[in-house]
Amino acid sequence: MNIHIIGAGSLGLLYAGKLAASGCRVTLWCRSEEQADKLRASGITIEDMGQHQVVDAHTFSICSWSSFSESGGAADADYLFLMMKQQGIEEMATEMLALFGQDHRRLLCFQNGTGHLERLQGLLPMWTIYAAITTEGAKRTSSVSVLHAGQGTTTIGKMKPAGSPFDAFSQEDHEIELVKQLNRAGFEAFLSNEMEEMIYRKLLMNAVINPLTALWRIPNGELLSSPERVRLMRQLYNEGIAVYDAGGIPYGSGLWEWIVSVCQSTSGNTSSMLKDVMDGRTTEVAWINGSIVRLGQKYGVSVPTHELITQLIEGMNT
């Protein structure tokens, strides 16, 4: 199977390295030529459970975004993995992917938040768009190395061409083969017909955990260390649930308990939003808590805590 991975951040390096090491044909697309040169020189180093695995640069292809159009837009790919944050999609989609919007590609989108799947469908009408939800823990430690901070799952679901609902019926042979390839690479991967529920569960989990860790500059587990912190977590959670109930949005059972368990199981982890704040990068708060705010406006539900949190984090963006 031939997989092109767009974005060489923490998840991009992890998936590219493990897939290439398993024998999959991989092309990794980097934003900068500088990172591409470093990867060509040294490959990808994956640290996992104290062990270091070096994936030789000769086992996968490395390109910079500037050559995407010249390459024919990854026309030979069985799948493209879009592994950049929400704030990078607009540039990538409008300047690069949309040039090939009338061709056919299969695109897996690994982003947090909501809205991007529908936006990409509008820009890429002939493409098959998939949502991918992963709980793999990954932390980029340099431009060529990544720490695998925790084993998780990768769940994939296909959107119908007409809009946001997911295809609840057919699973094609190439989709089954993709899941097998991911499992051979060491990922626990699944196809799902319940992606909408999973997307909104993860959205609220991120909306509760990420901004508070970013504001207080603490790892995930310390959110549970005081009643005051847990009280604010519950405020964010309760507002989100009120929006979901008003809009008939599915979220399953035990969501609060799951959020608490994520804090516990990733207790030492630095959230992606805290990492962005520490590195002076724009955060994804507009697509996480901002999504809850927009849904609240749509369904007539007040979400003052999410509104305040969004403003506070956006005030930290540089």
mmCIF file of C-alpha atoms in Angstrom:
data_model
loop_
_atom_site.group_PDB
_atom_site.id
_atom_site.type_symbol
_atom_site.label_atom_id
_atom_site.label_comp_id
_atom_site.label_asym_id
_atom_site.label_seq_id
_atom_site.Cartn_x
_atom_site.Cartn_y
_atom_site.Cartn_z
ATOM 1 C CA MET A 1 0.000 0.000 0.000
ATOM 2 C CA ASN A 2 1.209 3.500 -0.884
ATOM 3 C CA ILE A 3 0.478 6.149 1.760
ATOM 4 C CA HIS A 4 1.344 9.843 1.571
ATOM 5 C CA ILE A 5 1.472 11.672 4.909
ATOM 6 C CA ILE A 6 1.022 15.446 4.826
ATOM 7 C CA GLY A 7 2.535 17.054 7.896
ATOM 8 C CA ALA A 8 5.706 16.026 9.722
ATOM 9 C CA GLY A 9 4.737 16.944 13.268
ATOM 10 C CA SER A 10 4.467 14.472 16.117
ATOM 11 C CA LEU A 11 1.771 12.242 14.607
ATOM 12 C CA GLY A 12 3.168 12.544 11.091
ATOM 13 C CA LEU A 13 6.607 11.353 12.206
ATOM 14 C CA LEU A 14 5.139 8.542 14.314
ATOM 15 C CA TYR A 15 2.874 7.161 11.599
ATOM 16 C CA ALA A 16 5.431 7.636 8.823
ATOM 17 C CA GLY A 17 8.161 5.909 10.806
ATOM 18 C CA LYS A 18 6.116 2.942 11.951
ATOM 19 C CA LEU A 19 4.420 2.424 8.581
ATOM 20 C CA ALA A 20 7.734 2.611 6.708
ATOM 21 C CA ALA A 21 9.338 0.186 9.163
ATOM 22 C CA SER A 22 6.504 -2.286 8.508
ATOM 23 C CA GLY A 23 7.226 -2.312 4.771
ATOM 24 C CA CYS A 24 4.562 0.144 3.616
ATOM 25 C CA ARG A 25 5.462 2.597 0.858
ATOM 26 C CA VAL A 26 5.448 6.000 2.554
ATOM 27 C CA THR A 27 5.977 9.550 1.333
ATOM 28 C CA LEU A 28 6.270 12.184 4.058
ATOM 29 C CA TRP A 29 5.464 15.778 3.073
ATOM 30 C CA CYS A 30 7.194 18.443 5.202
ATOM 31 C CA ARG A 31 6.317 22.114 5.422
ATOM 32 C CA SER A 32 9.967 23.204 5.175
ATOM 33 C CA GLU A 33 12.822 22.108 2.955
ATOM 34 C CA GLU A 34 15.055 22.368 6.026
ATOM 35 C CA GLN A 35 13.157 19.608 7.833
ATOM 36 C CA ALA A 36 13.059 17.526 4.653
ATOM 37 C CA ASP A 37 16.865 17.769 4.356
ATOM 38 C CA LYS A 38 17.339 16.706 7.987
ATOM 39 C CA LEU A 39 15.047 13.713 7.508
ATOM 40 C CA ARG A 40 16.907 12.686 4.345
ATOM 41 C CA ALA A 41 20.147 12.799 6.325
ATOM 42 C CA SER A 42 19.090 10.940 9.456
ATOM 43 C CA GLY A 43 15.696 9.283 8.971
ATOM 44 C CA ILE A 44 13.132 9.176 11.783
ATOM 45 C CA THR A 45 13.944 8.231 15.373
ATOM 46 C CA ILE A 46 11.061 6.809 17.411
ATOM 47 C CA GLU A 47 11.455 6.527 21.183
ATOM 48 C CA ASP A 48 9.081 3.990 22.690
ATOM 49 C CA MET A 49 9.238 2.464 26.182
ATOM 50 C CA GLY A 50 12.835 3.615 26.585
ATOM 51 C CA GLN A 51 13.924 2.023 23.294
ATOM 52 C CA HIS A 52 15.094 4.009 20.262
ATOM 53 C CA GLN A 53 14.230 2.842 16.749
ATOM 54 C CA VAL A 54 15.862 4.593 13.800
ATOM 55 C CA VAL A 55 13.890 4.294 10.557
ATOM 56 C CA ASP A 56 16.384 4.694 7.745
ATOM 57 C CA ALA A 57 15.663 7.511 5.299
ATOM 58 C CA HIS A 58 16.076 5.080 2.398
ATOM 59 C CA THR A 59 12.938 3.200 3.483
ATOM 60 C CA PHE A 60 10.584 6.105 2.744
ATOM 61 C CA SER A 61 10.355 9.191 0.528
ATOM 62 C CA ILE A 62 10.646 12.749 1.823
ATOM 63 C CA CYS A 63 9.332 15.835 0.032
ATOM 64 C CA SER A 64 8.615 19.452 0.891
ATOM 65 C CA TRP A 65 5.237 21.056 0.278
ATOM 66 C CA SER A 66 6.709 23.277 -2.424
ATOM 67 C CA SER A 67 6.993 20.284 -4.759
ATOM 68 C CA PHE A 68 3.454 18.965 -4.214
ATOM 69 C CA SER A 69 2.030 20.453 -7.406
ATOM 70 C CA GLU A 70 5.011 19.348 -9.491
ATOM 71 C CA SER A 71 4.535 15.786 -8.236
ATOM 72 C CA GLY A 72 0.999 15.645 -9.601
ATOM 73 C CA GLY A 73 -0.596 16.006 -6.189
ATOM 74 C CA ALA A 74 0.318 12.553 -4.889
ATOM 75 C CA ALA A 75 -1.548 10.924 -7.758
ATOM 76 C CA ASP A 76 0.005 7.522 -6.980
ATOM 77 C CA ALA A 77 -1.229 7.432 -3.373
ATOM 78 C CA ASP A 78 -3.711 4.832 -2.199
ATOM 79 C CA TYR A 79 -4.406 7.154 0.745
ATOM 80 C CA LEU A 80 -3.337 10.591 1.897
ATOM 81 C CA PHE A 81 -3.136 11.205 5.642
ATOM 82 C CA LEU A 82 -3.709 14.864 6.536
ATOM 83 C CA MET A 83 -1.775 15.143 9.806
ATOM 84 C CA MET A 84 -1.568 18.834 10.523
ATOM 85 C CA LYS A 85 -3.503 20.963 12.976
ATOM 86 C CA GLN A 86 -6.650 22.859 12.046
ATOM 87 C CA GLN A 87 -4.815 26.148 11.603
ATOM 88 C CA GLY A 88 -2.678 24.636 8.845
ATOM 89 C CA ILE A 89 -5.520 23.170 6.811
ATOM 90 C CA GLU A 90 -6.644 26.374 5.120
ATOM 91 C CA GLU A 91 -3.250 27.048 3.578
ATOM 92 C CA MET A 92 -2.700 23.422 2.593
ATOM 93 C CA ALA A 93 -6.212 22.901 1.225
ATOM 94 C CA THR A 94 -6.552 26.127 -0.728
ATOM 95 C CA GLU A 95 -3.006 26.399 -2.057
ATOM 96 C CA MET A 96 -2.240 22.734 -2.717
ATOM 97 C CA LEU A 97 -5.007 20.170 -2.428
ATOM 98 C CA ALA A 98 -7.667 22.241 -4.195
ATOM 99 C CA LEU A 99 -5.520 22.292 -7.339
ATOM 100 C CA PHE A 100 -6.458 18.633 -7.686
ATOM 101 C CA GLY A 101 -10.041 18.922 -6.438
ATOM 102 C CA GLN A 102 -11.490 17.488 -9.645
ATOM 103 C CA ASP A 103 -9.269 14.404 -9.458
ATOM 104 C CA HIS A 104 -9.988 11.513 -7.132
ATOM 105 C CA ARG A 105 -8.039 10.901 -3.935
ATOM 106 C CA ARG A 106 -8.762 9.259 -0.580
ATOM 107 C CA LEU A 107 -8.024 11.637 2.295
ATOM 108 C CA LEU A 108 -7.894 10.719 6.001
ATOM 109 C CA CYS A 109 -8.253 13.743 8.293
ATOM 110 C CA PHE A 110 -6.723 13.465 11.783
ATOM 111 C CA GLN A 111 -7.671 16.917 13.114
ATOM 112 C CA ASN A 112 -9.254 17.866 16.431
ATOM 113 C CA GLY A 113 -12.403 19.974 16.422
ATOM 114 C CA THR A 114 -15.171 20.185 13.850
ATOM 115 C CA GLY A 115 -15.974 21.891 10.568
ATOM 116 C CA HIS A 116 -12.915 20.826 8.603
ATOM 117 C CA LEU A 117 -14.482 17.717 7.074
ATOM 118 C CA GLU A 118 -17.342 19.661 5.514
ATOM 119 C CA ARG A 119 -14.955 22.410 4.412
ATOM 120 C CA LEU A 120 -12.681 19.898 2.703
ATOM 121 C CA GLN A 121 -15.636 18.213 1.009
ATOM 122 C CA GLY A 122 -16.607 21.546 -0.499
ATOM 123 C CA LEU A 123 -13.078 22.192 -1.765
ATOM 124 C CA LEU A 124 -12.464 18.631 -2.958
ATOM 125 C CA PRO A 125 -15.758 17.408 -4.438
ATOM 126 C CA MET A 126 -14.301 14.354 -6.166
ATOM 127 C CA TRP A 127 -12.300 13.130 -3.179
ATOM 128 C CA THR A 128 -13.387 10.491 -0.674
ATOM 129 C CA ILE A 129 -13.038 12.082 2.764
ATOM 130 C CA TYR A 130 -12.523 10.055 5.941
ATOM 131 C CA ALA A 131 -12.467 11.111 9.569
ATOM 132 C CA ALA A 132 -9.694 9.551 11.636
ATOM 133 C CA ILE A 133 -9.795 9.681 15.430
ATOM 134 C CA THR A 134 -6.586 8.656 17.174
ATOM 135 C CA THR A 135 -5.668 8.457 20.825
ATOM 136 C CA GLU A 136 -2.013 7.668 20.138
ATOM 137 C CA GLY A 137 0.262 9.711 22.366
ATOM 138 C CA ALA A 138 3.070 11.388 20.444
ATOM 139 C CA LYS A 139 5.461 14.217 21.235
ATOM 140 C CA ARG A 140 7.908 15.566 18.670
ATOM 141 C CA THR A 141 11.291 15.967 20.348
ATOM 142 C CA SER A 142 13.111 17.340 17.292
ATOM 143 C CA SER A 143 12.471 17.794 13.594
ATOM 144 C CA VAL A 144 13.482 14.143 13.036
ATOM 145 C CA SER A 145 12.482 12.395 16.275
ATOM 146 C CA VAL A 146 9.293 11.587 18.136
ATOM 147 C CA LEU A 147 8.430 10.124 21.529
ATOM 148 C CA HIS A 148 5.632 7.542 21.428
ATOM 149 C CA ALA A 149 4.085 8.633 24.715
ATOM 150 C CA GLY A 150 1.242 6.141 24.861
ATOM 151 C CA GLN A 151 -0.413 3.371 22.866
ATOM 152 C CA GLY A 152 -3.892 4.261 21.661
ATOM 153 C CA THR A 153 -6.365 3.427 18.928
ATOM 154 C CA THR A 154 -7.022 4.764 15.439
ATOM 155 C CA THR A 155 -10.632 4.705 14.245
ATOM 156 C CA ILE A 156 -11.602 5.537 10.669
ATOM 157 C CA GLY A 157 -14.971 6.332 9.106
ATOM 158 C CA LYS A 158 -15.993 7.496 5.639
ATOM 159 C CA MET A 159 -18.164 10.518 4.938
ATOM 160 C CA LYS A 160 -20.924 10.292 2.370
ATOM 161 C CA PRO A 161 -20.301 12.452 -0.710
ATOM 162 C CA ALA A 162 -23.400 14.552 -0.072
ATOM 163 C CA GLY A 163 -22.511 15.854 3.368
ATOM 164 C CA SER A 164 -21.605 15.194 6.960
ATOM 165 C CA PRO A 165 -23.303 11.863 7.757
ATOM 166 C CA PHE A 166 -21.008 8.859 7.687
ATOM 167 C CA ASP A 167 -21.493 5.827 5.490
ATOM 168 C CA ALA A 168 -22.983 3.229 7.819
ATOM 169 C CA PHE A 169 -22.932 0.302 5.441
ATOM 170 C CA SER A 170 -20.225 -0.580 2.955
ATOM 171 C CA GLN A 171 -16.607 -1.283 3.798
ATOM 172 C CA GLU A 172 -14.504 -1.580 0.688
ATOM 173 C CA ASP A 173 -11.560 -3.931 0.247
ATOM 174 C CA HIS A 174 -9.014 -1.106 0.151
ATOM 175 C CA GLU A 175 -10.370 0.234 3.469
ATOM 176 C CA ILE A 176 -10.018 -3.174 5.096
ATOM 177 C CA GLU A 177 -6.483 -3.434 3.714
ATOM 178 C CA LEU A 178 -5.633 0.006 5.125
ATOM 179 C CA VAL A 179 -6.685 -1.120 8.599
ATOM 180 C CA LYS A 180 -4.619 -4.294 8.224
ATOM 181 C CA GLN A 181 -1.610 -2.209 7.171
ATOM 182 C CA LEU A 182 -1.977 0.058 10.200
ATOM 183 C CA ASN A 183 -2.224 -2.954 12.492
ATOM 184 C CA ARG A 184 0.875 -4.507 10.917
ATOM 185 C CA ALA A 185 2.672 -1.258 11.716
ATOM 186 C CA GLY A 186 1.761 -1.574 15.396
ATOM 187 C CA PHE A 187 -1.324 0.630 15.531
ATOM 188 C CA GLU A 188 -4.643 -0.662 16.851
ATOM 189 C CA ALA A 189 -6.888 0.430 13.988
ATOM 190 C CA PHE A 190 -10.589 -0.018 13.261
ATOM 191 C CA LEU A 191 -13.275 0.959 10.773
ATOM 192 C CA SER A 192 -16.359 2.471 12.408
ATOM 193 C CA ASN A 193 -19.919 3.412 11.513
ATOM 194 C CA GLU A 194 -20.216 5.621 14.615
ATOM 195 C CA MET A 195 -17.745 8.373 13.812
ATOM 196 C CA GLU A 196 -20.099 11.249 14.587
ATOM 197 C CA GLU A 197 -20.396 10.139 18.203
ATOM 198 C CA MET A 198 -16.638 9.634 18.469
ATOM 199 C CA ILE A 199 -15.895 13.058 16.978
ATOM 200 C CA TYR A 200 -18.136 14.832 19.472
ATOM 201 C CA ARG A 201 -16.892 12.808 22.431
ATOM 202 C CA LYS A 202 -13.324 13.748 21.579
ATOM 203 C CA LEU A 203 -14.320 17.367 20.922
ATOM 204 C CA LEU A 204 -15.724 17.779 24.431
ATOM 205 C CA MET A 205 -12.813 15.900 25.987
ATOM 206 C CA ASN A 206 -10.386 18.291 24.279
ATOM 207 C CA ALA A 207 -12.541 21.305 25.200
ATOM 208 C CA VAL A 208 -12.408 20.346 28.876
ATOM 209 C CA ILE A 209 -8.751 19.300 29.168
ATOM 210 C CA ASN A 210 -6.680 21.277 26.675
ATOM 211 C CA PRO A 211 -7.480 24.929 27.447
ATOM 212 C CA LEU A 212 -7.273 24.506 31.215
ATOM 213 C CA THR A 213 -3.865 22.852 31.011
ATOM 214 C CA ALA A 214 -2.760 25.677 28.712
ATOM 215 C CA LEU A 215 -4.012 28.404 31.056
ATOM 216 C CA TRP A 216 -2.580 26.853 34.212
ATOM 217 C CA ARG A 217 0.582 25.478 32.508
ATOM 218 C CA ILE A 218 0.099 22.020 34.024
ATOM 219 C CA PRO A 219 0.181 18.422 32.745
ATOM 220 C CA ASN A 220 -3.132 16.661 32.236
ATOM 221 C CA GLY A 221 -3.201 14.789 35.530
ATOM 222 C CA GLU A 222 -2.905 17.914 37.659
ATOM 223 C CA LEU A 223 -6.366 19.022 36.539
ATOM 224 C CA LEU A 224 -7.714 16.545 39.087
ATOM 225 C CA SER A 225 -5.523 17.785 41.937
ATOM 226 C CA SER A 226 -7.976 20.284 43.448
ATOM 227 C CA PRO A 227 -11.758 20.701 43.776
ATOM 228 C CA GLU A 228 -11.533 24.156 42.168
ATOM 229 C CA ARG A 229 -9.975 22.751 39.011
ATOM 230 C CA VAL A 230 -12.460 19.890 38.794
ATOM 231 C CA ARG A 231 -15.320 22.356 39.309
ATOM 232 C CA LEU A 232 -14.243 24.357 36.258
ATOM 233 C CA MET A 233 -13.848 21.157 34.253
ATOM 234 C CA ARG A 234 -17.441 20.279 35.180
ATOM 235 C CA GLN A 235 -18.666 23.704 34.087
ATOM 236 C CA LEU A 236 -17.137 23.222 30.650
ATOM 237 C CA TYR A 237 -18.490 19.685 30.493
ATOM 238 C CA ASN A 238 -22.030 20.602 31.566
ATOM 239 C CA GLU A 239 -22.242 23.458 29.052
ATOM 240 C CA GLY A 240 -21.083 21.130 26.288
ATOM 241 C CA ILE A 241 -23.608 18.448 27.222
ATOM 242 C CA ALA A 242 -26.406 21.038 27.238
ATOM 243 C CA VAL A 243 -25.459 21.972 23.666
ATOM 244 C CA TYR A 244 -25.294 18.339 22.561
ATOM 245 C CA ASP A 245 -28.690 17.583 24.098
ATOM 246 C CA ALA A 246 -30.273 20.644 22.470
ATOM 247 C CA GLY A 247 -28.881 19.702 19.070
ATOM 248 C CA GLY A 248 -29.545 15.974 19.297
ATOM 249 C CA ILE A 249 -25.807 15.332 18.974
ATOM 250 C CA PRO A 250 -24.849 11.767 19.983
ATOM 251 C CA TYR A 251 -22.197 11.357 22.675
ATOM 252 C CA GLY A 252 -22.855 7.947 24.203
ATOM 253 C CA SER A 253 -22.618 7.112 27.886
ATOM 254 C CA GLY A 254 -19.961 7.654 30.527
ATOM 255 C CA LEU A 255 -18.406 10.687 28.843
ATOM 256 C CA TRP A 256 -17.440 12.491 32.065
ATOM 257 C CA GLU A 257 -15.891 9.298 33.441
ATOM 258 C CA TRP A 258 -13.932 8.876 30.207
ATOM 259 C CA ILE A 259 -12.593 12.437 30.416
ATOM 260 C CA VAL A 260 -11.419 11.809 33.984
ATOM 261 C CA SER A 261 -9.806 8.524 32.926
ATOM 262 C CA VAL A 262 -7.942 10.311 30.109
ATOM 263 C CA CYS A 263 -6.549 12.795 32.647
ATOM 264 C CA GLN A 264 -5.407 9.875 34.785
ATOM 265 C CA SER A 265 -3.951 7.726 31.999
ATOM 266 C CA THR A 266 -2.091 10.687 30.458
ATOM 267 C CA SER A 267 -1.287 12.310 33.799
ATOM 268 C CA GLY A 268 2.249 13.333 32.869
ATOM 269 C CA ASN A 269 1.448 14.440 29.323
ATOM 270 C CA THR A 270 1.633 17.993 28.030
ATOM 271 C CA SER A 271 -1.511 18.728 26.025
ATOM 272 C CA SER A 272 -1.107 19.913 22.446
ATOM 273 C CA MET A 273 -2.637 23.280 23.351
ATOM 274 C CA LEU A 274 -0.209 23.811 26.230
ATOM 275 C CA LYS A 275 2.651 22.862 23.910
ATOM 276 C CA ASP A 276 1.460 25.427 21.358
ATOM 277 C CA VAL A 277 1.276 28.134 24.032
ATOM 278 C CA MET A 278 4.739 27.270 25.352
ATOM 279 C CA ASP A 279 6.172 27.371 21.830
ATOM 280 C CA GLY A 280 4.437 30.647 20.936
ATOM 281 C CA ARG A 281 2.241 29.064 18.257
ATOM 282 C CA THR A 282 -1.406 29.732 17.468
ATOM 283 C CA THR A 283 -3.603 27.180 19.241
ATOM 284 C CA GLU A 284 -6.588 25.161 18.042
ATOM 285 C CA VAL A 285 -8.953 26.737 20.579
ATOM 286 C CA ALA A 286 -11.063 28.328 17.818
ATOM 287 C CA TRP A 287 -11.833 24.834 16.491
ATOM 288 C CA ILE A 288 -12.258 23.183 19.894
ATOM 289 C CA ASN A 289 -13.961 25.445 22.446
ATOM 290 C CA GLY A 290 -14.889 27.755 19.579
ATOM 291 C CA SER A 291 -16.798 24.854 18.024
ATOM 292 C CA ILE A 292 -18.813 24.480 21.239
ATOM 293 C CA VAL A 293 -19.521 28.226 21.182
ATOM 294 C CA ARG A 294 -20.753 28.085 17.579
ATOM 295 C CA LEU A 295 -22.916 25.054 18.300
ATOM 296 C CA GLY A 296 -24.357 26.860 21.321
ATOM 297 C CA GLN A 297 -25.288 29.803 19.127
ATOM 298 C CA LYS A 298 -26.839 27.450 16.576
ATOM 299 C CA TYR A 299 -29.020 25.656 19.133
ATOM 300 C CA GLY A 300 -29.757 28.615 21.409
ATOM 301 C CA VAL A 301 -27.719 27.434 24.400
ATOM 302 C CA SER A 302 -25.585 29.795 26.474
ATOM 303 C CA VAL A 303 -21.984 28.611 27.001
ATOM 304 C CA PRO A 304 -20.323 31.478 28.912
ATOM 305 C CA THR A 305 -17.419 29.412 30.237
ATOM 306 C CA HIS A 306 -16.455 28.216 26.767
ATOM 307 C CA GLU A 307 -16.754 31.776 25.465
ATOM 308 C CA LEU A 308 -14.460 33.098 28.196
ATOM 309 C CA ILE A 309 -11.951 30.267 27.791
ATOM 310 C CA THR A 310 -11.825 30.846 24.034
ATOM 311 C CA GLN A 311 -11.154 34.558 24.520
ATOM 312 C CA LEU A 312 -8.473 33.912 27.154
ATOM 313 C CA ILE A 313 -6.586 31.409 25.012
ATOM 314 C CA GLU A 314 -6.921 33.499 21.856
ATOM 315 C CA GLY A 315 -5.451 36.388 23.841
ATOM 316 C CA MET A 316 -2.375 34.213 24.382
ATOM 317 C CA ASN A 317 -1.993 33.434 20.668
ATOM 318 C CA THR A 318 0.892 35.206 18.991
#
